[in-house]
PDB file of C-alpha atoms in Angstrom:
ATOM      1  CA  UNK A 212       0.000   0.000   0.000  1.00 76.00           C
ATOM      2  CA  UNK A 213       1.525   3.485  -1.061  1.00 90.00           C
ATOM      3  CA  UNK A 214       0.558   6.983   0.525  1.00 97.00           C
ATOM      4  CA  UNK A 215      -0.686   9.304  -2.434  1.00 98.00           C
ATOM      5  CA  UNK A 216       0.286  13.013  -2.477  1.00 98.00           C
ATOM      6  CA  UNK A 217      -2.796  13.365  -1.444  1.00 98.00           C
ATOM      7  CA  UNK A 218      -2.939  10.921   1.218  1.00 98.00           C
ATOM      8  CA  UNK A 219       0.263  12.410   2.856  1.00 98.00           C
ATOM      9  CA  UNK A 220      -1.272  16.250   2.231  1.00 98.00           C
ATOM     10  CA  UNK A 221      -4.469  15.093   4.368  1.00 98.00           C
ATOM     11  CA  UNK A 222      -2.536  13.185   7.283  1.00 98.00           C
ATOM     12  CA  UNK A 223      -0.553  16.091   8.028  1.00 98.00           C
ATOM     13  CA  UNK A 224      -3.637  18.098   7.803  1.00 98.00           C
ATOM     14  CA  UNK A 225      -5.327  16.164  10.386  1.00 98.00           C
ATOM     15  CA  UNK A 226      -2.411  16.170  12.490  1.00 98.00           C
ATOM     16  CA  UNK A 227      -1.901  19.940  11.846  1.00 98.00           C
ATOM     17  CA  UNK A 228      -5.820  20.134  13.032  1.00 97.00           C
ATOM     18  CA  UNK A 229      -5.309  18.168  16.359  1.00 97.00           C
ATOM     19  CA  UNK A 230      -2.021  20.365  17.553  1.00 93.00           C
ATOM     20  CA  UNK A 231      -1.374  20.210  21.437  1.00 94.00           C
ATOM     21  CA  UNK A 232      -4.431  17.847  21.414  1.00 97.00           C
ATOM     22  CA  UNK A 233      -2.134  14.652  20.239  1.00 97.00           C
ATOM     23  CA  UNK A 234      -1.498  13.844  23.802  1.00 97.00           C
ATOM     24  CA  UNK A 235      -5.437  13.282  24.597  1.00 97.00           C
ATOM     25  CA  UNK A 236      -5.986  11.796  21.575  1.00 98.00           C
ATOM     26  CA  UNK A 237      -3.708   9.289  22.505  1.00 98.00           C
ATOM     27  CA  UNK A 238      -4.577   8.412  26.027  1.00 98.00           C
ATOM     28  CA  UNK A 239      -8.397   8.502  24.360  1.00 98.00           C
ATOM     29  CA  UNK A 240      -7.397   5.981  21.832  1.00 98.00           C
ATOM     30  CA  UNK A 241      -5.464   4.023  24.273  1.00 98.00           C
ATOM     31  CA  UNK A 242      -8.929   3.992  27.370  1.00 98.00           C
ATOM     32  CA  UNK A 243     -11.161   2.680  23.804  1.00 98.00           C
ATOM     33  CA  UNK A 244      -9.073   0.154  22.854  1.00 98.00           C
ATOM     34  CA  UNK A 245      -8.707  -1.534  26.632  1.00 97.00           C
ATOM     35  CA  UNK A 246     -12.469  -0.754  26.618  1.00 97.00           C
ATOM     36  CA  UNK A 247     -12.920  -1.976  23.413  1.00 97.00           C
ATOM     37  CA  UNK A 248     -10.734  -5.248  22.742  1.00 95.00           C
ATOM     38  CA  UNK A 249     -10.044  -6.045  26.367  1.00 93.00           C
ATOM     39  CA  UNK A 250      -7.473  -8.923  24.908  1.00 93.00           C
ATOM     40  CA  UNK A 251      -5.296  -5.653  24.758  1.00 94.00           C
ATOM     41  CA  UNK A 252      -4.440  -5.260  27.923  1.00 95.00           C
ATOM     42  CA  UNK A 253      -2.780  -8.563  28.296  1.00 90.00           C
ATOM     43  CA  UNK A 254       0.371  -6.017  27.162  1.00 92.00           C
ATOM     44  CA  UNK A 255      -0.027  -4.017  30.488  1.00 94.00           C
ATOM     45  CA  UNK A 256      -0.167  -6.208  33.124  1.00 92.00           C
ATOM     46  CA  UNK A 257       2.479  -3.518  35.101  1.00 94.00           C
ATOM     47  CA  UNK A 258       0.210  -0.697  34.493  1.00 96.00           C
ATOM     48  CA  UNK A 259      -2.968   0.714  36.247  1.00 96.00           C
ATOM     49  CA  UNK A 260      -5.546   0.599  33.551  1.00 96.00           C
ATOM     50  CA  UNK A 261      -8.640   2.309  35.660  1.00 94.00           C
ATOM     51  CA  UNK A 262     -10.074   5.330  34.279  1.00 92.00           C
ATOM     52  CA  UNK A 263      -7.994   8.418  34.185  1.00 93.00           C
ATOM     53  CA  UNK A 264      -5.035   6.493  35.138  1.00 97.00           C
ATOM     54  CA  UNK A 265      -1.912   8.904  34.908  1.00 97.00           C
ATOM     55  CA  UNK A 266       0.285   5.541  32.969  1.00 98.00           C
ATOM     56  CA  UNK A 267      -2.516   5.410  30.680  1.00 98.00           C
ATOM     57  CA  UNK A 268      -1.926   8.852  30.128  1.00 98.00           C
ATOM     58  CA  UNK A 269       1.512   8.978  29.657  1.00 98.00           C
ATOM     59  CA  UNK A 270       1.698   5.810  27.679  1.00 98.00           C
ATOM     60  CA  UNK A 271      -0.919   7.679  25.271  1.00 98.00           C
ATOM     61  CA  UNK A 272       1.518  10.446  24.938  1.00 98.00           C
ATOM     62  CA  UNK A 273       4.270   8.519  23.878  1.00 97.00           C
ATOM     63  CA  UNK A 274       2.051   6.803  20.936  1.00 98.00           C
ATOM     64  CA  UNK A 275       1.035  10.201  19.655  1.00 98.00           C
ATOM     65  CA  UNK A 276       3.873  11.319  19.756  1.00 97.00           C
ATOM     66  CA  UNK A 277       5.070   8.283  17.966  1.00 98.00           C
ATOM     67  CA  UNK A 278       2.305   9.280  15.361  1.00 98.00           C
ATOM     68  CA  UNK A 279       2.851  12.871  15.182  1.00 98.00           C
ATOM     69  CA  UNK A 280       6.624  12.273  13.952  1.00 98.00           C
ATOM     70  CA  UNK A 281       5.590   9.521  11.783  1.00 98.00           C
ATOM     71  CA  UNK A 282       2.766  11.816   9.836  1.00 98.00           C
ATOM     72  CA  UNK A 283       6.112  14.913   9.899  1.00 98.00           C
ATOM     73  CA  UNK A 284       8.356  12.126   8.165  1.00 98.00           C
ATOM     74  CA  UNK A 285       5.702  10.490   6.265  1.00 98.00           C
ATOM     75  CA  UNK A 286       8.043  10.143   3.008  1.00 97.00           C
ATOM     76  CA  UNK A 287      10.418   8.498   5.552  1.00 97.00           C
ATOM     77  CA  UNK A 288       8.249   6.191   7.879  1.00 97.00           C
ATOM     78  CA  UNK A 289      10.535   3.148   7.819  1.00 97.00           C
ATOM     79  CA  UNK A 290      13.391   5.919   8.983  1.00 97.00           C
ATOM     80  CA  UNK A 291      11.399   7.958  11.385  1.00 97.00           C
ATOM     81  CA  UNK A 292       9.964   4.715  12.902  1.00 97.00           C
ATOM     82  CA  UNK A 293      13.280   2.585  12.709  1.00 97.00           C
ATOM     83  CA  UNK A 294      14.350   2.311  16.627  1.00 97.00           C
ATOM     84  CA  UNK A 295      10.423   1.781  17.633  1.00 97.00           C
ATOM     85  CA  UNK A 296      10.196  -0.579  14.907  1.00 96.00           C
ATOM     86  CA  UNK A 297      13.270  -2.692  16.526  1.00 95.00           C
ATOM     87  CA  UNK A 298      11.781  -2.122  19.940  1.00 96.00           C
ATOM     88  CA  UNK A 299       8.780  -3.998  19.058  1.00 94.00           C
ATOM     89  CA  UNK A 300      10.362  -6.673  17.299  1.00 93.00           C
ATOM     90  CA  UNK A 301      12.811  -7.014  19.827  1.00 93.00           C
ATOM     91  CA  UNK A 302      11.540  -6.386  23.107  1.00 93.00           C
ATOM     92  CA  UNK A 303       7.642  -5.209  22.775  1.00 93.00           C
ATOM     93  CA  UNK A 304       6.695  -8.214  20.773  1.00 91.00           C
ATOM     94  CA  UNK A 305       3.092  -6.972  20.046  1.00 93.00           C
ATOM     95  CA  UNK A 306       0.974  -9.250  17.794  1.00 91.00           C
ATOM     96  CA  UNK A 307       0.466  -7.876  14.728  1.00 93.00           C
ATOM     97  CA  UNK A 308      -3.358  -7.600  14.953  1.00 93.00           C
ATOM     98  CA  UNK A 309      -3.015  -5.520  17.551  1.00 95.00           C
ATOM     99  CA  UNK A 310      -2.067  -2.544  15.183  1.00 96.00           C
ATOM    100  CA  UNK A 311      -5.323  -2.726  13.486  1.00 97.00           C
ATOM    101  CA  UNK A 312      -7.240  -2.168  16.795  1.00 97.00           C
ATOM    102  CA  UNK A 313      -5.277   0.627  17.928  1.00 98.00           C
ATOM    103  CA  UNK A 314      -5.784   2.513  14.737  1.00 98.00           C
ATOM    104  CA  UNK A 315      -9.588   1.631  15.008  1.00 98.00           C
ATOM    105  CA  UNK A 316      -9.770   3.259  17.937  1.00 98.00           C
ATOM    106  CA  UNK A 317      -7.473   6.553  17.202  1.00 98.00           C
ATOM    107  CA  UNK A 318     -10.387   6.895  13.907  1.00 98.00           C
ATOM    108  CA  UNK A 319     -12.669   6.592  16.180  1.00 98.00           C
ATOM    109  CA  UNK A 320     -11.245   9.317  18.520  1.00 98.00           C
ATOM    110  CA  UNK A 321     -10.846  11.969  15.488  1.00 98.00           C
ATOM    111  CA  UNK A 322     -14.160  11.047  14.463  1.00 98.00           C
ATOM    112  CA  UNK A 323     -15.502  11.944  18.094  1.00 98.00           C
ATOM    113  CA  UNK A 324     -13.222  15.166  18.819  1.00 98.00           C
ATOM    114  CA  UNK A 325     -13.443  16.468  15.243  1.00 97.00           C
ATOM    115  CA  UNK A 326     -16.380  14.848  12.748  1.00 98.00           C
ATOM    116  CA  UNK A 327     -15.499  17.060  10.272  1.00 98.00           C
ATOM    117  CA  UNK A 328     -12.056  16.964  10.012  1.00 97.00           C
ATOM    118  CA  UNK A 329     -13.074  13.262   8.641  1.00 98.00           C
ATOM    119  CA  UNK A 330     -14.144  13.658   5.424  1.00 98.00           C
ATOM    120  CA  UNK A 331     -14.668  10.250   3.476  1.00 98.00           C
ATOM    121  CA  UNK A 332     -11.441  11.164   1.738  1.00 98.00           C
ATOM    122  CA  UNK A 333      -9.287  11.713   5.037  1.00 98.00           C
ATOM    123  CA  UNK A 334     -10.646   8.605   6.238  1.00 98.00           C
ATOM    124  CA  UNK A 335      -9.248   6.258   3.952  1.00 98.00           C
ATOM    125  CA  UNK A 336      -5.952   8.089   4.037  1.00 98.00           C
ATOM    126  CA  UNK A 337      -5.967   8.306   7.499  1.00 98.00           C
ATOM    127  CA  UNK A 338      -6.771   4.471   7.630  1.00 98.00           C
ATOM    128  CA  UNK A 339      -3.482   4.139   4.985  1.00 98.00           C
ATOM    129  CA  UNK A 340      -1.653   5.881   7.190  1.00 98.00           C
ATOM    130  CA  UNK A 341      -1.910   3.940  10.537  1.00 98.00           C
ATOM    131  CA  UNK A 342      -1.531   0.934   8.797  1.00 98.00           C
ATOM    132  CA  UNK A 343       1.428   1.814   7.356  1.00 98.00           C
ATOM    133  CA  UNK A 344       2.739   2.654  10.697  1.00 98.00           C
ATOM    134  CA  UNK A 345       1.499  -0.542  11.977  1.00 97.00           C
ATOM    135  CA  UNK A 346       3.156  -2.237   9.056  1.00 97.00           C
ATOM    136  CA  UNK A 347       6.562  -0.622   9.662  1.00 97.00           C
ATOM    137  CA  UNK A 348       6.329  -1.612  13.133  1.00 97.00           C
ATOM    138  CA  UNK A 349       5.817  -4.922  12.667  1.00 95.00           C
ATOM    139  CA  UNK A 350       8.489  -5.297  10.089  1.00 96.00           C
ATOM    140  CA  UNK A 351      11.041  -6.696  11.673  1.00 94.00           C
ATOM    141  CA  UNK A 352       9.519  -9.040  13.660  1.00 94.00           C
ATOM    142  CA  UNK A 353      10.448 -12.070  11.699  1.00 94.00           C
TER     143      UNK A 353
ATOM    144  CA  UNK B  76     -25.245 -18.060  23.883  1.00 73.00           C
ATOM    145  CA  UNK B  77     -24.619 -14.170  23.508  1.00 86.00           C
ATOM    146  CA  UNK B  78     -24.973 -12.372  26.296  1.00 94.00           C
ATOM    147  CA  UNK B  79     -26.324  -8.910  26.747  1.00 97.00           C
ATOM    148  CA  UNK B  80     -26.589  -6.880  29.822  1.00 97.00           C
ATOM    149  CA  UNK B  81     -28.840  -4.294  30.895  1.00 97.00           C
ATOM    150  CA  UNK B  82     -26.401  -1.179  30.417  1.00 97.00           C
ATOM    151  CA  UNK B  83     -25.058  -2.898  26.955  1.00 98.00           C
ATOM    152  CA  UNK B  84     -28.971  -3.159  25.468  1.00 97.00           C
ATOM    153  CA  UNK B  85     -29.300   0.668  26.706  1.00 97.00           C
ATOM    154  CA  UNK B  86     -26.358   1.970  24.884  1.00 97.00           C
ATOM    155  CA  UNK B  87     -27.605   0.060  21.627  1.00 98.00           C
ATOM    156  CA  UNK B  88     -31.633   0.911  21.390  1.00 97.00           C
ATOM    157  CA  UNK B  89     -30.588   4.314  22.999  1.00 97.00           C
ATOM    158  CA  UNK B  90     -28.495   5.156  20.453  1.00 97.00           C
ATOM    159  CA  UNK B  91     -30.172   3.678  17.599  1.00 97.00           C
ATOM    160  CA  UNK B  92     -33.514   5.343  18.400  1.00 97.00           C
ATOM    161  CA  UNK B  93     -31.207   8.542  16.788  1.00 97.00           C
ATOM    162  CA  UNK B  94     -29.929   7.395  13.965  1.00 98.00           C
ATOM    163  CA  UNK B  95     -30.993   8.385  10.916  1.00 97.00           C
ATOM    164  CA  UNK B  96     -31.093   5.332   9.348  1.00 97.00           C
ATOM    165  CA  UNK B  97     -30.890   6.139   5.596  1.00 97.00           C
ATOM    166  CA  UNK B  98     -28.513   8.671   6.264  1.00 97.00           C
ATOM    167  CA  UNK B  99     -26.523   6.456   8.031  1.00 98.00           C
ATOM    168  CA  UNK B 100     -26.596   3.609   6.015  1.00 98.00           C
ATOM    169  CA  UNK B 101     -25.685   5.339   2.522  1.00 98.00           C
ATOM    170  CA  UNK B 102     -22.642   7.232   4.763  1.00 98.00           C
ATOM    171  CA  UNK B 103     -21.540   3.589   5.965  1.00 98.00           C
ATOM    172  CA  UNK B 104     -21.248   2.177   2.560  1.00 98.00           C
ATOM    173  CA  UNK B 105     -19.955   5.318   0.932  1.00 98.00           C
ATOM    174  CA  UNK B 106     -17.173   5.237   3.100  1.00 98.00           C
ATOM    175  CA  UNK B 107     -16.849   0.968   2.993  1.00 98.00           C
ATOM    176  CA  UNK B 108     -16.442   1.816  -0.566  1.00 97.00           C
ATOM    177  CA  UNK B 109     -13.972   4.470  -0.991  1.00 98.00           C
ATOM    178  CA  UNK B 110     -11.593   3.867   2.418  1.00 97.00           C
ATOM    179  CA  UNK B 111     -11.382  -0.287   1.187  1.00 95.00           C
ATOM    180  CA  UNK B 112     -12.022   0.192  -2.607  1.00 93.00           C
ATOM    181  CA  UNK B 113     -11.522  -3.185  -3.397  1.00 92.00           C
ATOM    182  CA  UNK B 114     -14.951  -3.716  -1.834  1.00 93.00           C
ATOM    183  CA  UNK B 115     -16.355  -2.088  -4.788  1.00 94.00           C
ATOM    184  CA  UNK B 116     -15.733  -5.938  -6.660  1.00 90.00           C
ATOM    185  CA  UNK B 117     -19.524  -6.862  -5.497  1.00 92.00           C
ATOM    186  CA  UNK B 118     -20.883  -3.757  -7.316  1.00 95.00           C
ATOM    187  CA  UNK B 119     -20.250  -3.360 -10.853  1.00 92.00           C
ATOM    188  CA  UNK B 120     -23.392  -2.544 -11.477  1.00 95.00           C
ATOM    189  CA  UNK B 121     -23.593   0.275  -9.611  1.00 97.00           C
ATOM    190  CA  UNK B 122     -22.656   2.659 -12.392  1.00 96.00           C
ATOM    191  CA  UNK B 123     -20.062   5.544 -11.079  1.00 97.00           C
ATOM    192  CA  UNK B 124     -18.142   4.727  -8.108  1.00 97.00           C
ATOM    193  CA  UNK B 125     -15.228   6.161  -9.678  1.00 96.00           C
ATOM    194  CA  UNK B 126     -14.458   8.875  -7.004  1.00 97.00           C
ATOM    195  CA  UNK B 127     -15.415   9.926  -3.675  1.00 97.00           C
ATOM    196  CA  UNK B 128     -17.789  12.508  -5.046  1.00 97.00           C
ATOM    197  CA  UNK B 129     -19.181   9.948  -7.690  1.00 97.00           C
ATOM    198  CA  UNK B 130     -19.697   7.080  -4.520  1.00 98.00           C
ATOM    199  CA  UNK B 131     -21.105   9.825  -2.522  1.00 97.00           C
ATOM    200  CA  UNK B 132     -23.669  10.692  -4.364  1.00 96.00           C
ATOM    201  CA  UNK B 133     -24.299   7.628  -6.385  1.00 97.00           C
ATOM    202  CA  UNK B 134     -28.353   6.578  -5.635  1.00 97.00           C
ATOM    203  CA  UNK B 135     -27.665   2.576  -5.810  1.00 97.00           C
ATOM    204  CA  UNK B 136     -24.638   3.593  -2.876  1.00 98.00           C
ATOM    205  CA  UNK B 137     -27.681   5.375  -1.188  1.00 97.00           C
ATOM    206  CA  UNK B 138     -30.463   2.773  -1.705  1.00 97.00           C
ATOM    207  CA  UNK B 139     -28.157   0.233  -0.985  1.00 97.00           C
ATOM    208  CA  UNK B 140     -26.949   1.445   2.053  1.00 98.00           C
ATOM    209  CA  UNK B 141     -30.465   2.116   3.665  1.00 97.00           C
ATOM    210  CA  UNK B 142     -31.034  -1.595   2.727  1.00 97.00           C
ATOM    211  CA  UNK B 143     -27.971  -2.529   4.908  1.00 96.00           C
ATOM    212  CA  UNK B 144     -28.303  -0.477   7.410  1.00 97.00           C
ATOM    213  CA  UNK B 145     -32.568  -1.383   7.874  1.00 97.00           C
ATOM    214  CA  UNK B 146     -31.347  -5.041   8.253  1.00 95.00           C
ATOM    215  CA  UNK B 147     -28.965  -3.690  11.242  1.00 94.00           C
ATOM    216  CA  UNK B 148     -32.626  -2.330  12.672  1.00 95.00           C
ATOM    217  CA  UNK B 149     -33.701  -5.632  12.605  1.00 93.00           C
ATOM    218  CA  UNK B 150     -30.873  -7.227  14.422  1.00 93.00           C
ATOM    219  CA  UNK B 151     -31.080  -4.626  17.110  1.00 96.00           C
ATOM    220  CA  UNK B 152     -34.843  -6.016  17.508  1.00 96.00           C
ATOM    221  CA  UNK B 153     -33.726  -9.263  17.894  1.00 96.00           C
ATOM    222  CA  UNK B 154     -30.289  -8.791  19.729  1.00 96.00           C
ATOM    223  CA  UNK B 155     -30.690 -12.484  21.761  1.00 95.00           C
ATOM    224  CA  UNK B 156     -31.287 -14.185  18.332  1.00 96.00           C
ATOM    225  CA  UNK B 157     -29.011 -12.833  16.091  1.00 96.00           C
ATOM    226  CA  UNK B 158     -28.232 -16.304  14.576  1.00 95.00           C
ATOM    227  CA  UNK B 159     -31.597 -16.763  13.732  1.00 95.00           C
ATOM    228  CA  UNK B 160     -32.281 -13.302  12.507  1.00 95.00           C
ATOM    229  CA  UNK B 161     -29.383 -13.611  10.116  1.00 96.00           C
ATOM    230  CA  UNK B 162     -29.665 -16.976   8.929  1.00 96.00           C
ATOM    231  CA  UNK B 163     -31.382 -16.205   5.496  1.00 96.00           C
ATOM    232  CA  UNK B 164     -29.321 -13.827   4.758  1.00 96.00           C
ATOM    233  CA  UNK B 165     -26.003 -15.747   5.760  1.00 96.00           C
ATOM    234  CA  UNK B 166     -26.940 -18.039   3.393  1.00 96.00           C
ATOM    235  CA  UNK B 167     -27.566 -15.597   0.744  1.00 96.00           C
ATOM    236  CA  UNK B 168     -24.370 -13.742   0.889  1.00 95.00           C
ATOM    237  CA  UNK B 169     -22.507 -17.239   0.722  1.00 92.00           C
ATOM    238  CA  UNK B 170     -24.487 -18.803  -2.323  1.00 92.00           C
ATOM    239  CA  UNK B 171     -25.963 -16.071  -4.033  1.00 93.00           C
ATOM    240  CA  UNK B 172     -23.471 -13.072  -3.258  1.00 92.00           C
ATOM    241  CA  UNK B 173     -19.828 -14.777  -2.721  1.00 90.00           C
ATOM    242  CA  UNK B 174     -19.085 -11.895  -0.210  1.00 92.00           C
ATOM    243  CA  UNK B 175     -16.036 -12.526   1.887  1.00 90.00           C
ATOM    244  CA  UNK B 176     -17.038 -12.046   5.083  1.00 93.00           C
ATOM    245  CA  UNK B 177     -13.755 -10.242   5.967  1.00 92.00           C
ATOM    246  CA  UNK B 178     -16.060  -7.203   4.415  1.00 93.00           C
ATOM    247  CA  UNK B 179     -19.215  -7.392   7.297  1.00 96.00           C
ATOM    248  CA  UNK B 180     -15.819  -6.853   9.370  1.00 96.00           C
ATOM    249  CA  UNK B 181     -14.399  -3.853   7.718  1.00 96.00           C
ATOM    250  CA  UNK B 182     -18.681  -2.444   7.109  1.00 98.00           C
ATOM    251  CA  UNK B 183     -19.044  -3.128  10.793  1.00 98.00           C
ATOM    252  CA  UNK B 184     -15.831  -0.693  11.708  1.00 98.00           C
ATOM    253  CA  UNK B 185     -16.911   1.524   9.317  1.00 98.00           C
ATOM    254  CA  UNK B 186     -20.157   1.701  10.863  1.00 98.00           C
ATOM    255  CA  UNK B 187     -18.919   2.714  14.165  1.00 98.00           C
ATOM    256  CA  UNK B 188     -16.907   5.558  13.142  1.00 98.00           C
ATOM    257  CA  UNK B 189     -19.859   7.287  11.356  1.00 98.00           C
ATOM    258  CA  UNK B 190     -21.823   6.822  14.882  1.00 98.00           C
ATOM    259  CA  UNK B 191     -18.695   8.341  16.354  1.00 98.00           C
ATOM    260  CA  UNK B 192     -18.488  11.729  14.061  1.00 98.00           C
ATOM    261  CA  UNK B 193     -22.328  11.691  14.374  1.00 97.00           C
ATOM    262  CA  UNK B 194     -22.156  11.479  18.805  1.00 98.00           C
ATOM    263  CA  UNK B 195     -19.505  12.967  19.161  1.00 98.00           C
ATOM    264  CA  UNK B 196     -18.919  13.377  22.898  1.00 97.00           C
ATOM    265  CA  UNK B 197     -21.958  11.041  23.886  1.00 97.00           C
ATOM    266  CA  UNK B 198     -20.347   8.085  21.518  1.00 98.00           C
ATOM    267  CA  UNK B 199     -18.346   6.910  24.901  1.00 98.00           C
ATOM    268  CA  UNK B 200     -15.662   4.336  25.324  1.00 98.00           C
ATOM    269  CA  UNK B 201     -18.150   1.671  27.161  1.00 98.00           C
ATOM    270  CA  UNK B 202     -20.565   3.001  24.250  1.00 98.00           C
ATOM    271  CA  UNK B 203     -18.227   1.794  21.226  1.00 98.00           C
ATOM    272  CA  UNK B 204     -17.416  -1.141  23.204  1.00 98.00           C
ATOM    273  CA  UNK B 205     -20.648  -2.278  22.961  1.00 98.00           C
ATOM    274  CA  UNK B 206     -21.352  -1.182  19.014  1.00 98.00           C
ATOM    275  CA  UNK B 207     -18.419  -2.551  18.467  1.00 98.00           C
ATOM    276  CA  UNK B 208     -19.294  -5.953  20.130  1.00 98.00           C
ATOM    277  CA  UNK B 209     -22.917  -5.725  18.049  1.00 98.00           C
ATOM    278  CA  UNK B 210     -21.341  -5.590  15.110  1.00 97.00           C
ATOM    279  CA  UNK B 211     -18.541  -8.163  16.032  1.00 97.00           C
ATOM    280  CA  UNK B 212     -21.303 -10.096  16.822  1.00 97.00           C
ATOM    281  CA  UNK B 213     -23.768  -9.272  13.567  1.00 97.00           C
ATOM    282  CA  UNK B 214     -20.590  -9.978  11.305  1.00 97.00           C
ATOM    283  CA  UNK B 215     -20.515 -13.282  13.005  1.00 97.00           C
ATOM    284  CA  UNK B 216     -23.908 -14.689  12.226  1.00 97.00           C
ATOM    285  CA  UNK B 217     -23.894 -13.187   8.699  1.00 96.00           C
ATOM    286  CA  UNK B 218     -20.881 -15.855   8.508  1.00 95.00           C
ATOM    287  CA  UNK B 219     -22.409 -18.473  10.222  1.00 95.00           C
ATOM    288  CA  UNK B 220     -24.172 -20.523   7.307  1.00 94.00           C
ATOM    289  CA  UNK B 221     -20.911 -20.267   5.372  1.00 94.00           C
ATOM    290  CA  UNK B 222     -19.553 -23.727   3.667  1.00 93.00           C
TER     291      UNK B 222
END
């Protein structure tokens, strides 16, 4: 799956849209997706997953962040992404389907905090876009 | 045996007493059609679906997707007898249709972000748990009579 010009022009919008927000969009996607697909949490057994949980919080942070330099480098994503990639393949070990669920979620939270940022067309490159990021993190895995 | 509790049944009929169901339903399969366009294999006789714009405002997309979507009504009426609800139609989309039913997966996801943009703030995290189990769950018995 390739990124268009025009795929890459609306990511960066979006992410241009949600500024400072990133960090709450993360810890949002991150409380849906324990909500959500409970199976997820089998990755946190060493954090407290209750409802405004401050590790939750910071943990969402971290993937936004994640996100918000993957959508600056987006002609680069195995580059920007390389160290996380290894981290997962190495130490995080995160089944692939996993990805998928996450980026369910962080549509869902856009969709929620900003309906009409998500035009059918930013959608489906939106959708590209995470699962390119979930592809590039998986990677090396194998 | 699915099982349903009091708060889950709430969140569904609550929320579904709101929806616009045509409106929904041609959004749904708009979007199943131009975010996964490969889905677009089990309607070439739709006419135009060759851009957003064209999928958008294409009235088989529309028709279609109030057809969809008014089957999803049904389900909701029936939400301890979803198997039996969907049995007919498993069947169909197995013999008749050939649809993979990897795509009531990707409608179903679909489906919950266009509740989403439409709630906004009241489309919770226990709330999209549960829409998303419904249609986890619809997907499911739309497979069942699969061979």
């Amino acid at each position: 799956m390739v990124l268009s010009a025009g795929d890459k022009s609306n990511v960066k919008g979006v992410f241009a849209k949600i500024g400072g927000q990133a960090d709450e969009y993360g810890a949002d996607a991150l409380e849906r997706m324990f909500a959500t697909y409970p199976q997820t949490k089998t990755y946190f057994p060493h954090f407290d997953l209750g409802k405004g949980s401050a590790q939750v919080k910071g943990h969402g942070k971290k993937v936004a962040a994640a996100l918000v330099e993957a959508a600056n480098n987006i002609d680069d994503l195995a580059g920007a992404l390389s160290k996380l990639s290894d981290l997962h393949a190495q130490k995080l070990r995160v089944d692939p389907v996993n990805f998928k669920l996450l980026g369910q979620c962080f549509l869902v939270v856009v969709a929620t905090r900003n309906p009409s940022l998500l035009t059918p067309e930013v959608h489906a490159s939106l959708d590209k876009f995470l699962c390119a990021v979930g592809t590039v993190l998986t990677a090396k895995y194998r | 045996m699915v099982h349903w509790t009091a708060e889950e049944k709430q969140l569904i009929t609550g929320l579904w007493g709101k929806v616009n169901v045509e409106e929904c339903g041609a959004e749904a399969l708009a979007r199943l059609l131009i975010v996964y366009p490969w889905t677009q294999r089990f309607f070439s006789d739709f006419g135009n679906l060759s851009s957003p714009t064209a999928i958008i405002g294409n009235p088989k997309v529309r028709a279609h997707g109030k057809k969809v979507l008014t089957s999803f009504g049904e389900a909701i009426k029936n939400l301890d007898n979803l198997k039996g609800t969907y049995s007919k139609l498993s069947e169909l989309h197995c013999d008749k249709l050939h649809v993979d039913p990897e795509n009531f997966r990707l409608l179903g996801d679909i489906l919950v972000i266009v509740l989403a943009a439409h709630f906004t703030k009241d489309f919770t995290p226990a709330c999209q748990a549960t829409w998303q189990k419904l249609v986890g769950l619809v997907a499911h018995a739309l497979a069942r009579k699969y061979h």
